[in-house]
Structures are given as C-alpha cells and as structure tokens.
Amino acid sequence: MLGKMMYQPLLISSLMEHAARYHGDTVVISKEVDGQTSHSDWSTISNNSKRLAKALATLGLKPSERIATLAWNNRRHLEAWYAVSGSGMICHTINPRLFPEQLTFIINDAEDRALFFDVTFLPLIMAIKDQIKNVKHFICLGDRDDKVLAQLPETLFFDELLVEQDADFEWPELDETTASSLCYTSGTTGNPKGILYTHRSTVLHSMALCMPDALDLSARDVMLPVVPMFHVNAWGTPYAAALTGCSLVLPGPNLDGDSLVTLIDDYQVTAALGVPTIWQSLLAAANAKGSKLASMNRNVVGGAACPPSIIKTFKDDYNCDTLHAWGMTETSPIGTVNQIKSKHNALSSDEMEKLRQSQGRPPYGVKLRLMDTDNPLEPVAEDGESQGRLQIQGHWIINDYYTHKPDALTEDGWFDTGDIATIDGDGYLNIRDRSKDLIKSGGEWISSVELENIAVAHPQIKMAAAIAASHEKWGERPVLIVVKEPESNITEEQVLEYYDDKIASWQVPNKVVFVDNIQLNGAGKMVKKDLRDTHGDVLLHA
Ligand code: AMP
C-alpha cells in the first residue's frame, strides 16, 4: 500500500522560492570584478533569476542543454545558476584555472550551448573561441561594455537581457531526477571527467549540509563561501544558503588573506569555507592586521588534508572551530564533516585536538566502507587502525560519469574513491593518502599526508610535498620536496630533525630537496605526479 502524503519533486527552484518568500529581505553581498560591492537580497535574486530564465528561453535555449559559466563567486553568477537549473537546463561551471586545452576539451565534451563569463575571462575565451564552435551565445556577466564588443562583437550582456524581461514567471515542474548541473574533475592525469548532478541529489545534499552535525547552517548565519562556485558548486553552499535563508557574502575575485579578513569583519561573517591554503593566508593576514575574526565561530576546510597547526591556531587564537571535511567532485562533495558527539565533551584538550584532525563522520545519507588494498572483495575492520580503500554510497554520490566511461562503481554498487583511509568505531574517517601517493617502504605504508602536515607546521617551511622515490633496498622511500619561506635558510638536516619524536624513525624522509615552487593544479592541489617524474630517482643516484 502506498502512503497518502503529498509528493513534491525535490527541485532547485524550490530552494529559491523558499528564500524569496520567507527570507526576501536577507542580504546578499557580492564583490564584483570591477571592485564594486553590490548589496542585494534573496527577493531580488529570485526575481532576477526568473527574468533571466525568460531571457534564456527567448534565445531559443532548451531544457537539457548545457550552459557554461566561467565566473567568480558573485551575484550575477548566482542568478545565472538558478535561472539555468531552475529552467531544466544544466549549469556547467568551469574552472578558469584549467589549461586552455582542458577548457576546450570540457566545453566540447559537454557540448555547451551558451557561456556566461566574467569580463576578466574574455582573454581566455578569445584564446579558445575558434575551437568551441558549439557555443552559440556568449553572455558577459555585467552591463554593456564596448571594450568587450570590440573583441567579441556577438557578446550579449546580462544586465541588458534582464532589462527586457519582468519577473512574472513560474518555474517548470521537472522530474526530480532531471540533470541540474555538471562539474568536471580536475584530474592531474588524463582528461577531466564529467559528473552530472540531479535536482534531487542537490536538494538532499543541501539538507544534509545544513544539519547541526554538518555545517549547522541556519537563518542566523552569514556565510562566506571562499571555495569557488566552479569547485563542486562551492561545495553546495549557494543551495544550502537559499534553503536556510542565511545571509551570503560572495567574495568575487580577490581571495587573498587581506581581502577575506576585511570581508569577515565588515559583514560579520559567522561561517566560511575554503581549502587549507586559503586558511593559511587568512591566518597570516589576520595576525598582521590585528583582527580577531570575532564574528566567525566556524570555518570548514576540505579539498585536501588540513595541517593540524591550522586547526589549533583557529581554536587557540580565534576561538573558531575548524570543521575538517572530506569529499570529492563525485560525492557532491560532502562525505564527512568533523563535528563531535556528546561523549566527546569529556575529552582533554589534547584528545580533542587529535579528534578534530580527523576528516569527520558521515551525515545521514551517505555510507562508507573500507576494502582491502590487495583483495578488493575483502572488507577491512573499522577500528581506527586498519587501512583500506575508501568506498562510498549515498543519495548524492555518482552513479555513472557523464560520458559513461570509465565505470564509476564496483560490481556491488559502491564508488571507489581512490583514497586510503581508516575509520573508527564512531565512524570518524582519517584519510591517509591518495592510493597513488602512498609510499610503500619495504612492505610498510607511509602516509605522504602525515609527512607533509608535520613539515608545514615548521615556521620556515612554506610548502612541502612527500613523494615516493625508488630505492634499491626498500622499493620506495619518502623524499620531501620543500619550498622555504622567503628569507629562510633552513637546512636539510634541520628539516629532518624536526621529525624527531613526531613519527617513527623509519618513516622519516631519506632526503629533502629544496625547490623554488611546487606546481598546483586548477583546484589548488599539488601536482605530485610531476614531482615524482622529476625527483623519483634521486635516491638511486645518491
Ligand atoms: P576533487 O574531486 O578534485 O575535489 O578531489 C577529491 C580528493 O581530494 C579526495 O579524493 C581526497 O583525496 C582529497 N581530499 C578532499 N578533502 C580532503 C581532506 N579533508 N583531507 C584529505 N584529502 C582530501
């Protein structure tokens, strides 16, 4: 027997309808590419997205077509998102930091029909325009600009499109499994792969994100997503913001520590989200400016392992809980968030510090398991000690890649993350490494992440990457690639001494190589494959 309750599809447009109706006057701040700050609210954003939806229809754009964006976190970008997905089209956010060949590849792979862009990215578009023939409409996120027209005469302007439309519009009632947005992985090898989210997966993910055991987001918050909207949809935060009706501060292009401290203090931000390097520069800027970041009570860090020193400094010096979270483009991204349980209130400060370093535990809606690295059918104990390949299932986890290759799931229906992890009895996850970055020394695994976390806590080390180098006796041994802080004259011996008493002596790197710079990929992660190619043989010729 079926139950007798209303069925309403879980649609992205319903998030915006809610924000407009019950939180219409809640402020949305946006830093624009021309340096201006715009003050808007959910009611205006809702109206503008409806006006834009009408404009897109008059351009002949149809449901299911892919509409790309090359833009920072700003108000027009947000309005374009809701207009595109709300109309049944697919919002394809593109990472502008990708190489031009990768940009061309994904725009063609997605067969994007239109492209919204911030004027900053016009040179990027001009460089690839001849190779992206499927794009029929170029829409600049701003008002009419003759300098843009001089280069790209067919450009349409967001503000002009809006002027021609009113907000008298009803969002279509779509099937909740309709595709809503598309993100490509920022793979360091091979071509990027597309991940196609649904309205349903997005709404359920947003609900989970707001739960107290995740971001604990509510209408009392002012949220600053530093993580770009082109990185897994800013981790879903613009959707969660509308769902709760919280205030939003969109930081635009300037993501340096100084600019962010100013935004946090000026607009009394309570919660902010970003990758570890963002927090490193923010802490330095707050210290230099003498800001206490008084309004911010939590910040979420993910995308890469967060050095424990960052979590400790936020807590000790700023009374701010740093919530370590883990996820992937394939997982929407939230897989785990570090929130404590009531039994942890009794922990000593040292024990609490240790617990806070974990990537946290899964919210309702996702399940995790560990499988043996050598025998993929053999489960690994969740005892906080045993390591295995991390696999995941859930309402907002990938089922299939956009182009169907490669197969996304194991034969029994789990997504294999490629991460090596431990999980304890309470579900707390510790990511030990990417499977391809682990260092296997004489049959024992060494976590490159652990070696890096220790190194970057040294005040004279700016960046550190631990890689597996070939070794005649042990197969592989760790080598640490280090970028010093400016002015530092730290030696190899001093770096290695810093590991004393922090890890077992057999895990200490065999060698330190100082370099001027470590290349980051489009998502701000270290490209370790290149480092392995360059330095992987240093121990053989020693
Ligand atoms: P992406 O899909 O580009 O966001 O990359 C996802 C990968 O980033 C994961 O598979 C992890 O290897 C890594 N990652 C994400 N969050 C964390 C974290 N908190 N700690 C360690 N690694 C992480």
PDB file of N, CA and C in Angstrom, residues 308-356:
ATOM      1  N   PRO A 308      47.258  20.041  10.965  1.00  0.00           N
ATOM      2  CA  PRO A 308      46.721  20.241  12.318  1.00  0.00           C
ATOM      3  C   PRO A 308      47.049  21.623  12.881  1.00  0.00           C
ATOM      4  N   SER A 309      48.175  22.205  12.457  1.00  0.00           N
ATOM      5  CA  SER A 309      48.564  23.518  13.002  1.00  0.00           C
ATOM      6  C   SER A 309      47.497  24.575  12.695  1.00  0.00           C
ATOM      7  N   ILE A 310      46.820  24.458  11.560  1.00  0.00           N
ATOM      8  CA  ILE A 310      45.781  25.439  11.196  1.00  0.00           C
ATOM      9  C   ILE A 310      44.596  25.315  12.158  1.00  0.00           C
ATOM     10  N   ILE A 311      44.171  24.066  12.405  1.00  0.00           N
ATOM     11  CA  ILE A 311      43.013  23.834  13.273  1.00  0.00           C
ATOM     12  C   ILE A 311      43.298  24.369  14.675  1.00  0.00           C
ATOM     13  N   LYS A 312      44.530  24.122  15.138  1.00  0.00           N
ATOM     14  CA  LYS A 312      44.903  24.542  16.500  1.00  0.00           C
ATOM     15  C   LYS A 312      44.950  26.077  16.612  1.00  0.00           C
ATOM     16  N   THR A 313      45.529  26.735  15.615  1.00  0.00           N
ATOM     17  CA  THR A 313      45.633  28.197  15.680  1.00  0.00           C
ATOM     18  C   THR A 313      44.245  28.840  15.667  1.00  0.00           C
ATOM     19  N   PHE A 314      43.357  28.328  14.822  1.00  0.00           N
ATOM     20  CA  PHE A 314      41.998  28.905  14.810  1.00  0.00           C
ATOM     21  C   PHE A 314      41.336  28.763  16.176  1.00  0.00           C
ATOM     22  N   LYS A 315      41.529  27.589  16.795  1.00  0.00           N
ATOM     23  CA  LYS A 315      40.861  27.366  18.087  1.00  0.00           C
ATOM     24  C   LYS A 315      41.507  28.220  19.187  1.00  0.00           C
ATOM     25  N   ASP A 316      42.829  28.125  19.269  1.00  0.00           N
ATOM     26  CA  ASP A 316      43.516  28.778  20.392  1.00  0.00           C
ATOM     27  C   ASP A 316      43.497  30.304  20.281  1.00  0.00           C
ATOM     28  N   ASP A 317      43.700  30.816  19.080  1.00  0.00           N
ATOM     29  CA  ASP A 317      43.871  32.271  18.941  1.00  0.00           C
ATOM     30  C   ASP A 317      42.607  32.998  18.496  1.00  0.00           C
ATOM     31  N   TYR A 318      41.656  32.277  17.901  1.00  0.00           N
ATOM     32  CA  TYR A 318      40.470  32.959  17.348  1.00  0.00           C
ATOM     33  C   TYR A 318      39.159  32.369  17.863  1.00  0.00           C
ATOM     34  N   ASN A 319      39.256  31.381  18.763  1.00  0.00           N
ATOM     35  CA  ASN A 319      38.064  30.735  19.297  1.00  0.00           C
ATOM     36  C   ASN A 319      37.097  30.299  18.189  1.00  0.00           C
ATOM     37  N   CYS A 320      37.680  29.746  17.136  1.00  0.00           N
ATOM     38  CA  CYS A 320      36.884  29.353  15.960  1.00  0.00           C
ATOM     39  C   CYS A 320      37.080  27.850  15.738  1.00  0.00           C
ATOM     40  N   ASP A 321      35.977  27.108  15.608  1.00  0.00           N
ATOM     41  CA  ASP A 321      36.070  25.663  15.349  1.00  0.00           C
ATOM     42  C   ASP A 321      36.316  25.422  13.867  1.00  0.00           C
ATOM     43  N   THR A 322      37.433  24.797  13.574  1.00  0.00           N
ATOM     44  CA  THR A 322      37.707  24.449  12.183  1.00  0.00           C
ATOM     45  C   THR A 322      37.144  23.055  11.929  1.00  0.00           C
ATOM     46  N   LEU A 323      36.157  22.985  11.067  1.00  0.00           N
ATOM     47  CA  LEU A 323      35.492  21.704  10.787  1.00  0.00           C
ATOM     48  C   LEU A 323      36.160  21.070   9.573  1.00  0.00           C
ATOM     49  N   HIS A 324      36.904  20.008   9.833  1.00  0.00           N
ATOM     50  CA  HIS A 324      37.593  19.318   8.747  1.00  0.00           C
ATOM     51  C   HIS A 324      36.566  18.450   8.022  1.00  0.00           C
ATOM     52  N   ALA A 325      36.501  18.581   6.712  1.00  0.00           N
ATOM     53  CA  ALA A 325      35.502  17.829   5.940  1.00  0.00           C
ATOM     54  C   ALA A 325      36.192  17.135   4.785  1.00  0.00           C
ATOM     55  N   TRP A 326      35.610  16.034   4.362  1.00  0.00           N
ATOM     56  CA  TRP A 326      36.172  15.299   3.219  1.00  0.00           C
ATOM     57  C   TRP A 326      35.100  15.113   2.162  1.00  0.00           C
ATOM     58  N   GLY A 327      35.520  15.233   0.911  1.00  0.00           N
ATOM     59  CA  GLY A 327      34.590  14.947  -0.175  1.00  0.00           C
ATOM     60  C   GLY A 327      35.298  15.003  -1.508  1.00  0.00           C
ATOM     61  N   MET A 328      34.533  14.757  -2.558  1.00  0.00           N
ATOM     62  CA  MET A 328      35.078  14.731  -3.911  1.00  0.00           C
ATOM     63  C   MET A 328      34.043  15.331  -4.860  1.00  0.00           C
ATOM     64  N   THR A 329      34.479  15.659  -6.062  1.00  0.00           N
ATOM     65  CA  THR A 329      33.529  16.117  -7.071  1.00  0.00           C
ATOM     66  C   THR A 329      32.454  15.042  -7.268  1.00  0.00           C
ATOM     67  N   GLU A 330      32.866  13.795  -7.222  1.00  0.00           N
ATOM     68  CA  GLU A 330      31.936  12.675  -7.438  1.00  0.00           C
ATOM     69  C   GLU A 330      30.942  12.509  -6.285  1.00  0.00           C
ATOM     70  N   THR A 331      31.189  13.193  -5.149  1.00  0.00           N
ATOM     71  CA  THR A 331      30.313  12.988  -3.978  1.00  0.00           C
ATOM     72  C   THR A 331      29.588  14.286  -3.582  1.00  0.00           C
ATOM     73  N   SER A 332      29.534  15.236  -4.469  1.00  0.00           N
ATOM     74  CA  SER A 332      28.676  16.446  -4.402  1.00  0.00           C
ATOM     75  C   SER A 332      29.091  17.666  -3.564  1.00  0.00           C
ATOM     76  N   PRO A 333      29.962  17.753  -2.630  1.00  0.00           N
ATOM     77  CA  PRO A 333      31.012  16.801  -2.304  1.00  0.00           C
ATOM     78  C   PRO A 333      30.899  16.168  -0.911  1.00  0.00           C
ATOM     79  N   ILE A 334      29.931  16.552  -0.063  1.00  0.00           N
ATOM     80  CA  ILE A 334      30.087  16.191   1.350  1.00  0.00           C
ATOM     81  C   ILE A 334      29.986  14.679   1.610  1.00  0.00           C
ATOM     82  N   GLY A 335      31.094  14.113   2.101  1.00  0.00           N
ATOM     83  CA  GLY A 335      31.116  12.712   2.517  1.00  0.00           C
ATOM     84  C   GLY A 335      31.193  12.616   4.028  1.00  0.00           C
ATOM     85  N   THR A 336      32.018  13.489   4.630  1.00  0.00           N
ATOM     86  CA  THR A 336      32.135  13.514   6.092  1.00  0.00           C
ATOM     87  C   THR A 336      32.411  14.937   6.552  1.00  0.00           C
ATOM     88  N   VAL A 337      32.006  15.232   7.789  1.00  0.00           N
ATOM     89  CA  VAL A 337      32.316  16.518   8.421  1.00  0.00           C
ATOM     90  C   VAL A 337      32.686  16.249   9.875  1.00  0.00           C
ATOM     91  N   ASN A 338      33.683  16.971  10.362  1.00  0.00           N
ATOM     92  CA  ASN A 338      34.114  16.741  11.736  1.00  0.00           C
ATOM     93  C   ASN A 338      33.308  17.584  12.714  1.00  0.00           C
ATOM     94  N   GLN A 339      32.292  16.953  13.292  1.00  0.00           N
ATOM     95  CA  GLN A 339      31.575  17.518  14.438  1.00  0.00           C
ATOM     96  C   GLN A 339      31.684  16.481  15.544  1.00  0.00           C
ATOM     97  N   ILE A 340      31.743  16.933  16.783  1.00  0.00           N
ATOM     98  CA  ILE A 340      31.945  15.982  17.876  1.00  0.00           C
ATOM     99  C   ILE A 340      30.606  15.373  18.320  1.00  0.00           C
ATOM    100  N   LYS A 341      30.674  14.331  19.158  1.00  0.00           N
ATOM    101  CA  LYS A 341      29.481  13.734  19.768  1.00  0.00           C
ATOM    102  C   LYS A 341      29.434  14.176  21.241  1.00  0.00           C
ATOM    103  N   SER A 342      28.295  13.963  21.893  1.00  0.00           N
ATOM    104  CA  SER A 342      28.193  14.453  23.284  1.00  0.00           C
ATOM    105  C   SER A 342      29.232  13.794  24.181  1.00  0.00           C
ATOM    106  N   LYS A 343      29.548  12.525  23.900  1.00  0.00           N
ATOM    107  CA  LYS A 343      30.524  11.844  24.768  1.00  0.00           C
ATOM    108  C   LYS A 343      31.914  12.485  24.680  1.00  0.00           C
ATOM    109  N   HIS A 344      32.162  13.247  23.620  1.00  0.00           N
ATOM    110  CA  HIS A 344      33.487  13.857  23.473  1.00  0.00           C
ATOM    111  C   HIS A 344      33.674  15.101  24.333  1.00  0.00           C
ATOM    112  N   ASN A 345      32.590  15.590  24.914  1.00  0.00           N
ATOM    113  CA  ASN A 345      32.722  16.778  25.769  1.00  0.00           C
ATOM    114  C   ASN A 345      33.683  16.538  26.926  1.00  0.00           C
ATOM    115  N   ALA A 346      33.842  15.258  27.292  1.00  0.00           N
ATOM    116  CA  ALA A 346      34.717  14.941  28.432  1.00  0.00           C
ATOM    117  C   ALA A 346      36.188  14.818  28.024  1.00  0.00           C
ATOM    118  N   LEU A 347      36.487  14.961  26.743  1.00  0.00           N
ATOM    119  CA  LEU A 347      37.880  14.755  26.306  1.00  0.00           C
ATOM    120  C   LEU A 347      38.796  15.856  26.826  1.00  0.00           C
ATOM    121  N   SER A 348      40.058  15.505  27.051  1.00  0.00           N
ATOM    122  CA  SER A 348      41.058  16.520  27.416  1.00  0.00           C
ATOM    123  C   SER A 348      41.334  17.361  26.167  1.00  0.00           C
ATOM    124  N   SER A 349      41.986  18.504  26.349  1.00  0.00           N
ATOM    125  CA  SER A 349      42.188  19.359  25.173  1.00  0.00           C
ATOM    126  C   SER A 349      43.112  18.675  24.156  1.00  0.00           C
ATOM    127  N   ASP A 350      44.069  17.876  24.638  1.00  0.00           N
ATOM    128  CA  ASP A 350      44.943  17.155  23.692  1.00  0.00           C
ATOM    129  C   ASP A 350      44.151  16.120  22.889  1.00  0.00           C
ATOM    130  N   GLU A 351      43.272  15.403  23.604  1.00  0.00           N
ATOM    131  CA  GLU A 351      42.460  14.381  22.914  1.00  0.00           C
ATOM    132  C   GLU A 351      41.508  15.045  21.909  1.00  0.00           C
ATOM    133  N   MET A 352      40.953  16.175  22.330  1.00  0.00           N
ATOM    134  CA  MET A 352      40.029  16.885  21.437  1.00  0.00           C
ATOM    135  C   MET A 352      40.769  17.373  20.184  1.00  0.00           C
ATOM    136  N   GLU A 353      41.987  17.860  20.401  1.00  0.00           N
ATOM    137  CA  GLU A 353      42.785  18.351  19.273  1.00  0.00           C
ATOM    138  C   GLU A 353      43.011  17.210  18.262  1.00  0.00           C
ATOM    139  N   LYS A 354      43.256  16.029  18.798  1.00  0.00           N
ATOM    140  CA  LYS A 354      43.513  14.874  17.921  1.00  0.00           C
ATOM    141  C   LYS A 354      42.237  14.505  17.150  1.00  0.00           C
ATOM    142  N   LEU A 355      41.117  14.482  17.884  1.00  0.00           N
ATOM    143  CA  LEU A 355      39.844  14.123  17.246  1.00  0.00           C
ATOM    144  C   LEU A 355      39.508  15.111  16.118  1.00  0.00           C
ATOM    145  N   ARG A 356      39.778  16.390  16.368  1.00  0.00           N
ATOM    146  CA  ARG A 356      39.451  17.427  15.396  1.00  0.00           C
ATOM    147  C   ARG A 356      40.253  17.328  14.105  1.00  0.00           C
TER     148      ARG A 356
END
